[in-house]
PDB file of C-alpha atoms in Angstrom:
ATOM      1  CA  VAL A   1      93.046 108.218  69.502  1.00 80.00           C
ATOM      2  CA  TYR A   2      96.317 108.572  67.568  1.00 78.00           C
ATOM      3  CA  ARG A   3      99.952 109.018  68.491  1.00 84.00           C
ATOM      4  CA  ALA A   4     101.303 112.213  66.956  1.00 80.00           C
ATOM      5  CA  ARG A   5     104.199 114.633  67.336  1.00 77.00           C
ATOM      6  CA  HIS A   6     103.765 118.269  68.289  1.00 70.00           C
ATOM      7  CA  ALA A   7     105.423 120.278  65.497  1.00 69.00           C
ATOM      8  CA  LEU A   8     106.628 123.134  67.710  1.00 69.00           C
ATOM      9  CA  LEU A   9     107.228 121.411  71.038  1.00 66.00           C
ATOM     10  CA  ARG A  10     108.741 118.373  69.279  1.00 71.00           C
ATOM     11  CA  ARG A  11     107.362 115.854  71.703  1.00 74.00           C
ATOM     12  CA  PRO A  12     105.004 112.895  71.305  1.00 81.00           C
ATOM     13  CA  THR A  13     101.344 113.736  71.750  1.00 83.00           C
ATOM     14  CA  ALA A  14      98.114 111.743  71.834  1.00 84.00           C
ATOM     15  CA  VAL A  15      95.387 113.163  69.606  1.00 84.00           C
ATOM     16  CA  LYS A  16      91.731 112.240  70.063  1.00 80.00           C
ATOM     17  CA  VAL A  17      89.561 112.913  67.020  1.00 80.00           C
ATOM     18  CA  LEU A  18      85.880 113.009  66.177  1.00 73.00           C
ATOM     19  CA  THR A  19      85.558 112.330  62.449  1.00 70.00           C
ATOM     20  CA  PRO A  20      82.936 114.249  60.402  1.00 70.00           C
ATOM     21  CA  GLU A  21      80.860 111.200  59.505  1.00 71.00           C
ATOM     22  CA  LYS A  22      80.345 110.452  63.204  1.00 66.00           C
ATOM     23  CA  ILE A  23      79.343 113.963  64.208  1.00 70.00           C
ATOM     24  CA  THR A  24      75.929 114.549  65.703  1.00 76.00           C
ATOM     25  CA  GLU A  25      74.925 117.525  67.783  1.00 75.00           C
ATOM     26  CA  GLU A  26      74.948 115.417  70.927  1.00 77.00           C
ATOM     27  CA  ARG A  27      78.346 113.830  70.208  1.00 72.00           C
ATOM     28  CA  LEU A  28      79.904 117.180  69.405  1.00 75.00           C
ATOM     29  CA  LYS A  29      78.519 118.639  72.621  1.00 76.00           C
ATOM     30  CA  ARG A  30      79.985 115.733  74.604  1.00 72.00           C
ATOM     31  CA  PHE A  31      83.334 116.027  72.814  1.00 71.00           C
ATOM     32  CA  GLU A  32      83.624 119.758  73.517  1.00 76.00           C
ATOM     33  CA  GLN A  33      82.460 119.293  77.085  1.00 75.00           C
ATOM     34  CA  GLU A  34      85.084 116.616  77.669  1.00 70.00           C
ATOM     35  CA  VAL A  35      88.016 118.758  76.610  1.00 76.00           C
ATOM     36  CA  GLN A  36      86.794 122.002  78.179  1.00 79.00           C
ATOM     37  CA  LEU A  37      86.176 120.436  81.572  1.00 78.00           C
ATOM     38  CA  THR A  38      89.287 118.247  81.577  1.00 78.00           C
ATOM     39  CA  ALA A  39      91.427 121.260  80.650  1.00 82.00           C
ATOM     40  CA  GLN A  40      90.443 122.849  83.987  1.00 84.00           C
ATOM     41  CA  LEU A  41      92.237 120.089  85.894  1.00 90.00           C
ATOM     42  CA  THR A  42      95.898 120.459  86.810  1.00 92.00           C
ATOM     43  CA  HIS A  43      96.550 117.586  89.218  1.00 95.00           C
ATOM     44  CA  PRO A  44      99.674 115.605  88.216  1.00 94.00           C
ATOM     45  CA  ASN A  45      97.706 112.349  88.294  1.00 95.00           C
ATOM     46  CA  THR A  46      95.218 113.642  85.697  1.00 94.00           C
ATOM     47  CA  ILE A  47      95.871 113.510  81.946  1.00 89.00           C
ATOM     48  CA  ALA A  48      96.988 116.933  80.668  1.00 87.00           C
ATOM     49  CA  ILE A  49      95.259 118.645  77.723  1.00 83.00           C
ATOM     50  CA  TYR A  50      97.416 120.654  75.296  1.00 82.00           C
ATOM     51  CA  ASP A  51      95.115 121.891  72.551  1.00 80.00           C
ATOM     52  CA  PHE A  52      91.644 121.695  71.003  1.00 79.00           C
ATOM     53  CA  GLY A  53      90.284 122.659  67.615  1.00 79.00           C
ATOM     54  CA  ARG A  54      88.924 121.736  64.209  1.00 77.00           C
ATOM     55  CA  SER A  55      91.059 120.887  61.195  1.00 78.00           C
ATOM     56  CA  GLU A  56      90.570 122.229  57.671  1.00 79.00           C
ATOM     57  CA  GLN A  57      88.958 118.878  56.844  1.00 77.00           C
ATOM     58  CA  GLY A  58      86.310 119.443  59.511  1.00 75.00           C
ATOM     59  CA  ILE A  59      87.782 116.981  62.011  1.00 79.00           C
ATOM     60  CA  PHE A  60      87.372 117.970  65.645  1.00 80.00           C
ATOM     61  CA  TYR A  61      90.333 117.024  67.809  1.00 80.00           C
ATOM     62  CA  TYR A  62      92.135 117.612  71.042  1.00 78.00           C
ATOM     63  CA  ALA A  63      95.761 116.960  71.870  1.00 83.00           C
ATOM     64  CA  MET A  64      96.904 115.603  75.221  1.00 83.00           C
ATOM     65  CA  GLU A  65     100.072 114.259  76.775  1.00 86.00           C
ATOM     66  CA  TYR A  66     101.263 110.946  75.404  1.00 86.00           C
ATOM     67  CA  LEU A  67     101.848 108.273  78.029  1.00 88.00           C
ATOM     68  CA  GLU A  68     103.946 105.139  77.824  1.00 87.00           C
ATOM     69  CA  GLY A  69     102.810 102.525  80.281  1.00 90.00           C
ATOM     70  CA  VAL A  70     100.140  99.920  80.883  1.00 93.00           C
ATOM     71  CA  THR A  71      96.512 100.247  81.950  1.00 94.00           C
ATOM     72  CA  LEU A  72      95.342  98.563  85.132  1.00 96.00           C
ATOM     73  CA  GLU A  73      93.007  96.510  82.953  1.00 95.00           C
ATOM     74  CA  LYS A  74      95.878  95.016  80.976  1.00 95.00           C
ATOM     75  CA  LEU A  75      98.216  94.763  83.938  1.00 95.00           C
ATOM     76  CA  VAL A  76      95.826  92.675  86.040  1.00 96.00           C
ATOM     77  CA  ARG A  77      94.798  90.512  83.088  1.00 95.00           C
ATOM     78  CA  THR A  78      98.480  89.824  82.430  1.00 93.00           C
ATOM     79  CA  ARG A  79      99.882  89.530  85.941  1.00 93.00           C
ATOM     80  CA  GLY A  80      96.833  88.591  87.978  1.00 94.00           C
ATOM     81  CA  ALA A  81      95.968  90.128  91.340  1.00 96.00           C
ATOM     82  CA  LEU A  82      98.375  92.865  92.412  1.00 96.00           C
ATOM     83  CA  PRO A  83     100.199  93.071  95.746  1.00 96.00           C
ATOM     84  CA  PRO A  84      98.049  94.951  98.272  1.00 97.00           C
ATOM     85  CA  THR A  85     100.915  97.412  98.796  1.00 97.00           C
ATOM     86  CA  LEU A  86     100.867  98.344  95.089  1.00 97.00           C
ATOM     87  CA  ALA A  87      97.068  98.534  95.097  1.00 97.00           C
ATOM     88  CA  VAL A  88      97.125 101.042  97.966  1.00 98.00           C
ATOM     89  CA  HIS A  89      99.860 103.042  96.230  1.00 97.00           C
ATOM     90  CA  VAL A  90      97.691 103.256  93.102  1.00 97.00           C
ATOM     91  CA  LEU A  91      94.454 104.062  94.928  1.00 98.00           C
ATOM     92  CA  ARG A  92      96.020 106.954  96.836  1.00 98.00           C
ATOM     93  CA  GLN A  93      97.127 108.611  93.608  1.00 97.00           C
ATOM     94  CA  ILE A  94      93.714 108.211  91.983  1.00 98.00           C
ATOM     95  CA  CYS A  95      92.152 109.830  95.044  1.00 98.00           C
ATOM     96  CA  GLY A  96      94.325 112.880  94.441  1.00 97.00           C
ATOM     97  CA  SER A  97      93.087 113.255  90.869  1.00 96.00           C
ATOM     98  CA  LEU A  98      89.451 112.765  91.837  1.00 96.00           C
ATOM     99  CA  ALA A  99      89.702 115.127  94.804  1.00 97.00           C
ATOM    100  CA  GLU A 100      90.663 117.989  92.513  1.00 95.00           C
ATOM    101  CA  ALA A 101      87.926 117.129  89.993  1.00 92.00           C
ATOM    102  CA  HIS A 102      85.249 116.839  92.654  1.00 93.00           C
ATOM    103  CA  GLY A 103      86.469 120.056  94.248  1.00 91.00           C
ATOM    104  CA  VAL A 104      85.572 122.018  91.105  1.00 85.00           C
ATOM    105  CA  GLY A 105      82.269 120.183  90.648  1.00 85.00           C
ATOM    106  CA  LEU A 106      83.310 117.511  88.141  1.00 88.00           C
ATOM    107  CA  ILE A 107      82.393 113.825  88.375  1.00 90.00           C
ATOM    108  CA  HIS A 108      84.322 111.415  86.169  1.00 91.00           C
ATOM    109  CA  ARG A 109      81.531 108.784  85.936  1.00 89.00           C
ATOM    110  CA  ASP A 110      83.724 106.194  84.188  1.00 91.00           C
ATOM    111  CA  VAL A 111      86.466 105.297  86.642  1.00 95.00           C
ATOM    112  CA  LYS A 112      87.600 101.832  85.558  1.00 95.00           C
ATOM    113  CA  PRO A 113      90.882  99.915  85.083  1.00 96.00           C
ATOM    114  CA  ALA A 114      91.021 100.701  81.353  1.00 93.00           C
ATOM    115  CA  ASN A 115      91.001 104.436  82.187  1.00 93.00           C
ATOM    116  CA  LEU A 116      93.866 104.220  84.678  1.00 96.00           C
ATOM    117  CA  MET A 117      97.434 103.996  83.415  1.00 94.00           C
ATOM    118  CA  ILE A 118     100.581 103.047  85.310  1.00 95.00           C
ATOM    119  CA  CYS A 119     103.672 104.711  83.879  1.00 92.00           C
ATOM    120  CA  ARG A 120     106.990 106.412  84.606  1.00 85.00           C
ATOM    121  CA  ARG A 121     106.859 110.191  85.025  1.00 80.00           C
ATOM    122  CA  GLY A 122     109.784 112.390  85.952  1.00 76.00           C
ATOM    123  CA  GLY A 123     111.810 109.386  87.055  1.00 76.00           C
ATOM    124  CA  LEU A 124     109.016 108.119  89.291  1.00 80.00           C
ATOM    125  CA  ARG A 125     107.901 104.533  88.836  1.00 85.00           C
ATOM    126  CA  ASP A 126     104.286 103.383  89.216  1.00 93.00           C
ATOM    127  CA  PHE A 127     102.923 106.854  88.579  1.00 94.00           C
ATOM    128  CA  VAL A 128      99.173 106.805  87.915  1.00 96.00           C
ATOM    129  CA  LYS A 129      97.338 108.843  85.301  1.00 95.00           C
ATOM    130  CA  VAL A 130      93.539 109.104  85.263  1.00 95.00           C
ATOM    131  CA  LEU A 131      92.367 109.088  81.628  1.00 89.00           C
ATOM    132  CA  ASP A 132      89.262 109.741  79.565  1.00 80.00           C
ATOM    133  CA  PHE A 133      86.968 112.243  81.170  1.00 72.00           C
ATOM    134  CA  GLY A 134      84.557 111.641  78.262  1.00 57.00           C
ATOM    135  CA  LEU A 135      81.629 111.055  80.604  1.00 57.00           C
ATOM    136  CA  VAL A 136      82.519 113.859  82.988  1.00 60.00           C
ATOM    137  CA  LYS A 137      79.618 115.782  84.487  1.00 61.00           C
ATOM    138  CA  ASP A 138      79.693 119.348  85.747  1.00 53.00           C
ATOM    139  CA  VAL A 139      77.599 119.186  88.904  1.00 56.00           C
ATOM    140  CA  ALA A 140      77.549 122.953  89.360  1.00 53.00           C
ATOM    141  CA  ALA A 141      75.864 123.386  85.974  1.00 51.00           C
ATOM    142  CA  GLY A 142      72.814 121.431  87.123  1.00 50.00           C
ATOM    143  CA  PRO A 143      71.143 118.126  86.206  1.00 45.00           C
ATOM    144  CA  ASP A 144      71.071 118.811  82.472  1.00 42.00           C
ATOM    145  CA  ALA A 145      74.842 119.298  82.249  1.00 38.00           C
ATOM    146  CA  GLY A 146      75.624 115.579  82.002  1.00 38.00           C
ATOM    147  CA  VAL A 147      75.211 114.748  78.338  1.00 37.00           C
ATOM    148  CA  THR A 148      73.962 111.191  77.898  1.00 41.00           C
ATOM    149  CA  MET A 149      75.146 108.820  75.223  1.00 39.00           C
ATOM    150  CA  GLU A 150      71.978 108.933  73.122  1.00 39.00           C
ATOM    151  CA  GLY A 151      69.938 106.959  75.620  1.00 39.00           C
ATOM    152  CA  TYR A 152      72.530 104.291  76.444  1.00 44.00           C
ATOM    153  CA  LEU A 153      73.675 103.336  79.915  1.00 53.00           C
ATOM    154  CA  VAL A 154      76.303 105.873  80.982  1.00 55.00           C
ATOM    155  CA  GLY A 155      79.412 104.332  82.495  1.00 62.00           C
ATOM    156  CA  THR A 156      80.872 100.821  82.534  1.00 79.00           C
ATOM    157  CA  PRO A 157      78.601  98.180  84.146  1.00 89.00           C
ATOM    158  CA  HIS A 158      81.269  96.469  86.270  1.00 93.00           C
ATOM    159  CA  TYR A 159      82.169  99.774  87.947  1.00 94.00           C
ATOM    160  CA  LEU A 160      78.766 101.423  88.079  1.00 92.00           C
ATOM    161  CA  ALA A 161      77.450 102.914  91.310  1.00 94.00           C
ATOM    162  CA  PRO A 162      73.825 101.968  92.095  1.00 94.00           C
ATOM    163  CA  GLU A 163      72.666 105.585  91.920  1.00 93.00           C
ATOM    164  CA  MET A 164      74.004 105.856  88.365  1.00 88.00           C
ATOM    165  CA  VAL A 165      71.615 103.093  87.340  1.00 87.00           C
ATOM    166  CA  ARG A 166      68.637 104.734  89.005  1.00 84.00           C
ATOM    167  CA  SER A 167      69.183 108.351  87.940  1.00 71.00           C
ATOM    168  CA  HIS A 168      71.799 110.746  86.608  1.00 63.00           C
ATOM    169  CA  ALA A 169      70.078 113.833  87.965  1.00 65.00           C
ATOM    170  CA  ASP A 170      71.416 113.638  91.514  1.00 80.00           C
ATOM    171  CA  LEU A 171      75.009 112.436  91.373  1.00 87.00           C
ATOM    172  CA  ASP A 172      78.024 113.517  93.366  1.00 92.00           C
ATOM    173  CA  GLY A 173      81.616 112.403  93.775  1.00 94.00           C
ATOM    174  CA  ARG A 174      80.640 109.380  95.837  1.00 96.00           C
ATOM    175  CA  ALA A 175      79.637 107.637  92.598  1.00 95.00           C
ATOM    176  CA  ASP A 176      83.315 107.800  91.582  1.00 96.00           C
ATOM    177  CA  LEU A 177      84.332 106.458  95.006  1.00 98.00           C
ATOM    178  CA  TYR A 178      82.095 103.414  94.484  1.00 98.00           C
ATOM    179  CA  ALA A 179      83.813 102.846  91.140  1.00 97.00           C
ATOM    180  CA  LEU A 180      87.209 103.275  92.787  1.00 98.00           C
ATOM    181  CA  GLY A 181      86.277 100.647  95.355  1.00 98.00           C
ATOM    182  CA  ALA A 182      85.427  98.309  92.479  1.00 98.00           C
ATOM    183  CA  VAL A 183      88.792  99.113  90.886  1.00 98.00           C
ATOM    184  CA  GLY A 184      90.548  98.274  94.147  1.00 98.00           C
ATOM    185  CA  TYR A 185      88.602  95.007  94.291  1.00 98.00           C
ATOM    186  CA  TRP A 186      89.781  94.227  90.756  1.00 97.00           C
ATOM    187  CA  MET A 187      93.393  94.928  91.685  1.00 97.00           C
ATOM    188  CA  ILE A 188      93.569  92.699  94.755  1.00 97.00           C
ATOM    189  CA  THR A 189      91.374  89.818  93.530  1.00 97.00           C
ATOM    190  CA  GLY A 190      91.821  89.877  89.759  1.00 96.00           C
ATOM    191  CA  THR A 191      88.036  89.718  89.385  1.00 96.00           C
ATOM    192  CA  THR A 192      85.174  92.189  89.128  1.00 96.00           C
ATOM    193  CA  VAL A 193      82.826  92.661  92.081  1.00 96.00           C
ATOM    194  CA  PHE A 194      79.870  91.195  90.174  1.00 94.00           C
ATOM    195  CA  ALA A 195      80.461  88.785  87.305  1.00 88.00           C
ATOM    196  CA  GLY A 196      77.112  88.345  85.568  1.00 83.00           C
ATOM    197  CA  LYS A 197      76.985  86.939  82.039  1.00 83.00           C
ATOM    198  CA  THR A 198      74.912  89.878  80.818  1.00 88.00           C
ATOM    199  CA  ILE A 199      74.836  93.607  81.512  1.00 89.00           C
ATOM    200  CA  PRO A 200      71.440  93.364  83.300  1.00 89.00           C
ATOM    201  CA  GLU A 201      72.863  90.685  85.608  1.00 91.00           C
ATOM    202  CA  VAL A 202      75.851  92.853  86.496  1.00 92.00           C
ATOM    203  CA  VAL A 203      73.669  95.926  87.036  1.00 91.00           C
ATOM    204  CA  THR A 204      71.286  93.903  89.233  1.00 91.00           C
ATOM    205  CA  GLY A 205      74.261  92.932  91.362  1.00 93.00           C
ATOM    206  CA  HIS A 206      75.190  96.558  91.954  1.00 94.00           C
ATOM    207  CA  LEU A 207      71.599  97.391  92.815  1.00 93.00           C
ATOM    208  CA  ASN A 208      70.569  94.477  94.993  1.00 93.00           C
ATOM    209  CA  GLU A 209      73.365  92.051  95.930  1.00 94.00           C
ATOM    210  CA  GLU A 210      75.885  92.288  98.728  1.00 95.00           C
ATOM    211  CA  PRO A 211      79.419  92.038  97.324  1.00 96.00           C
ATOM    212  CA  GLU A 212      81.525  89.078  98.368  1.00 96.00           C
ATOM    213  CA  ARG A 213      84.442  90.138 100.528  1.00 97.00           C
ATOM    214  CA  PRO A 214      87.801  89.892  98.704  1.00 97.00           C
ATOM    215  CA  SER A 215      89.102  87.341 101.231  1.00 97.00           C
ATOM    216  CA  GLU A 216      86.062  85.156 100.574  1.00 97.00           C
ATOM    217  CA  ARG A 217      86.488  85.508  96.822  1.00 96.00           C
ATOM    218  CA  LEU A 218      90.146  84.502  97.005  1.00 96.00           C
ATOM    219  CA  GLY A 219      89.760  81.902  99.719  1.00 95.00           C
ATOM    220  CA  ARG A 220      92.680  83.383 101.633  1.00 95.00           C
ATOM    221  CA  ALA A 221      93.484  86.272 103.902  1.00 95.00           C
ATOM    222  CA  VAL A 222      93.512  89.836 102.584  1.00 95.00           C
ATOM    223  CA  PRO A 223      94.754  92.743 104.721  1.00 96.00           C
ATOM    224  CA  ALA A 224      91.715  93.323 106.912  1.00 97.00           C
ATOM    225  CA  GLU A 225      91.855  97.108 107.048  1.00 97.00           C
ATOM    226  CA  LEU A 226      92.250  97.403 103.274  1.00 98.00           C
ATOM    227  CA  GLU A 227      89.327  95.037 102.788  1.00 98.00           C
ATOM    228  CA  SER A 228      87.181  97.156 105.093  1.00 98.00           C
ATOM    229  CA  VAL A 229      88.052 100.317 103.149  1.00 98.00           C
ATOM    230  CA  LEU A 230      87.057  98.714  99.846  1.00 98.00           C
ATOM    231  CA  MET A 231      83.820  97.322 101.250  1.00 98.00           C
ATOM    232  CA  ARG A 232      82.892 100.746 102.586  1.00 98.00           C
ATOM    233  CA  CYS A 233      83.426 102.211  99.108  1.00 98.00           C
ATOM    234  CA  LEU A 234      81.046  99.556  97.756  1.00 98.00           C
ATOM    235  CA  GLU A 235      78.152 100.386 100.061  1.00 98.00           C
ATOM    236  CA  LYS A 236      74.819 100.625  98.212  1.00 96.00           C
ATOM    237  CA  ASP A 237      73.859 103.665 100.251  1.00 96.00           C
ATOM    238  CA  ARG A 238      76.221 106.452  99.255  1.00 95.00           C
ATOM    239  CA  ASP A 239      75.818 108.044 102.692  1.00 96.00           C
ATOM    240  CA  ALA A 240      77.564 104.977 104.120  1.00 97.00           C
ATOM    241  CA  ARG A 241      80.611 105.447 101.872  1.00 98.00           C
ATOM    242  CA  PHE A 242      83.465 107.840 102.456  1.00 98.00           C
ATOM    243  CA  ALA A 243      82.212 111.396 102.228  1.00 97.00           C
ATOM    244  CA  SER A 244      84.890 112.516  99.784  1.00 98.00           C
ATOM    245  CA  ALA A 245      88.002 111.484  97.896  1.00 98.00           C
ATOM    246  CA  GLU A 246      90.025 113.305 100.555  1.00 98.00           C
ATOM    247  CA  SER A 247      88.494 111.244 103.371  1.00 98.00           C
ATOM    248  CA  LEU A 248      89.140 108.038 101.417  1.00 98.00           C
ATOM    249  CA  ALA A 249      92.737 109.132 100.856  1.00 98.00           C
ATOM    250  CA  ARG A 250      93.160 109.725 104.583  1.00 98.00           C
ATOM    251  CA  ALA A 251      91.833 106.239 105.330  1.00 98.00           C
ATOM    252  CA  LEU A 252      94.284 104.740 102.826  1.00 98.00           C
ATOM    253  CA  GLU A 253      97.153 106.712 104.373  1.00 97.00           C
ATOM    254  CA  THR A 254      96.576 104.999 107.731  1.00 97.00           C
ATOM    255  CA  LEU A 255      96.813 101.460 106.355  1.00 97.00           C
ATOM    256  CA  PRO A 256      99.908  99.364 107.172  1.00 94.00           C
ATOM    257  CA  GLU A 257     100.469  99.018 103.407  1.00 94.00           C
ATOM    258  CA  ALA A 258     100.438 102.779 102.805  1.00 94.00           C
ATOM    259  CA  ASP A 259     104.188 103.350 102.568  1.00 89.00           C
ATOM    260  CA  ALA A 260     105.392  99.807 101.938  1.00 93.00           C
ATOM    261  CA  TRP A 261     105.618 100.109  98.142  1.00 93.00           C
ATOM    262  CA  ASP A 262     109.154 101.483  98.031  1.00 88.00           C
ATOM    263  CA  PRO A 263     111.601 101.433  95.085  1.00 87.00           C
ATOM    264  CA  ASP A 264     113.100  98.104  96.163  1.00 88.00           C
ATOM    265  CA  ALA A 265     109.698  96.416  96.344  1.00 89.00           C
ATOM    266  CA  ALA A 266     108.717  97.923  92.999  1.00 89.00           C
ATOM    267  CA  ASP A 267     111.942  96.835  91.290  1.00 88.00           C
ATOM    268  CA  ALA A 268     111.608  93.287  92.588  1.00 90.00           C
ATOM    269  CA  TRP A 269     107.994  92.985  91.431  1.00 91.00           C
ATOM    270  CA  TRP A 270     108.442  94.561  88.005  1.00 88.00           C
ATOM    271  CA  ASP A 271     111.525  92.431  87.332  1.00 85.00           C
ATOM    272  CA  GLU A 272     109.115  89.500  87.226  1.00 79.00           C
ATOM    273  CA  ALA A 273     106.879  91.216  84.663  1.00 62.00           C
ATOM    274  CA  ALA A 274     106.444  89.491  81.339  1.00 47.00           C
ATOM    275  CA  THR A 275     104.888  92.438  79.504  1.00 47.00           C
ATOM    276  CA  PRO A 276     107.052  94.833  77.456  1.00 43.00           C
ATOM    277  CA  GLU A 277     104.747  97.696  78.482  1.00 46.00           C
ATOM    278  CA  SER A 278     105.655  97.376  82.137  1.00 43.00           C
ATOM    279  CA  ALA A 279     106.168 100.776  83.713  1.00 43.00           C
TER     280      ALA A 279
END
């Protein structure tokens, strides 16, 4: 991915490219699928696609909005666990992006801190953008629509729903909600739900082990209702999770922390930030 400048619009743009030497039929199919499906989405918390094509040199590319900010991955690694009020503020916005995607039959399949950026947009601080729909699956197109990565595990192990390990033929949006629960866990504890030394150990945790409650992991109190919401997202049985991104959003809206992240709280917290990328 490169930073570029749109010649006509005269604004910074991010350009994702697939170089000729890396092109295979499967990779090209995935690349085209990513841009075509993502371009259908218009929610403000979803990365916007501007253009798609192939250069004279045979390089496939697509152009998208350029964002200045910091990913949740980097933010938590730099600052440690986030305030629960900020975590709820972030989770509610991600739910909005996923609700639209799920509503048109798209599953992200790689919701993780590195694919979630905190930035300023239109004067708003702590605005979330959901990035990289490279593993997106069109549910309406049937089980063969999700293009695999040449036999490799699809998704990121630390945020992988159990059903994604077992099969990719029968997925729905609740796989993304499991991942979002794991993201919330990361935000309020600064650790992943399962911390195996190898990928098989992490995957085994998602399949067979009960996650430790955030309060137990931290050894101190965590807002009880928020903890319950996250633990419900992390249920092994998807029928025990929230039924949809909308229902999860409604649960988050009822939490005491839901509207506590106001401009004053944000200014005070970010003033302590040590990273130049702070939003």
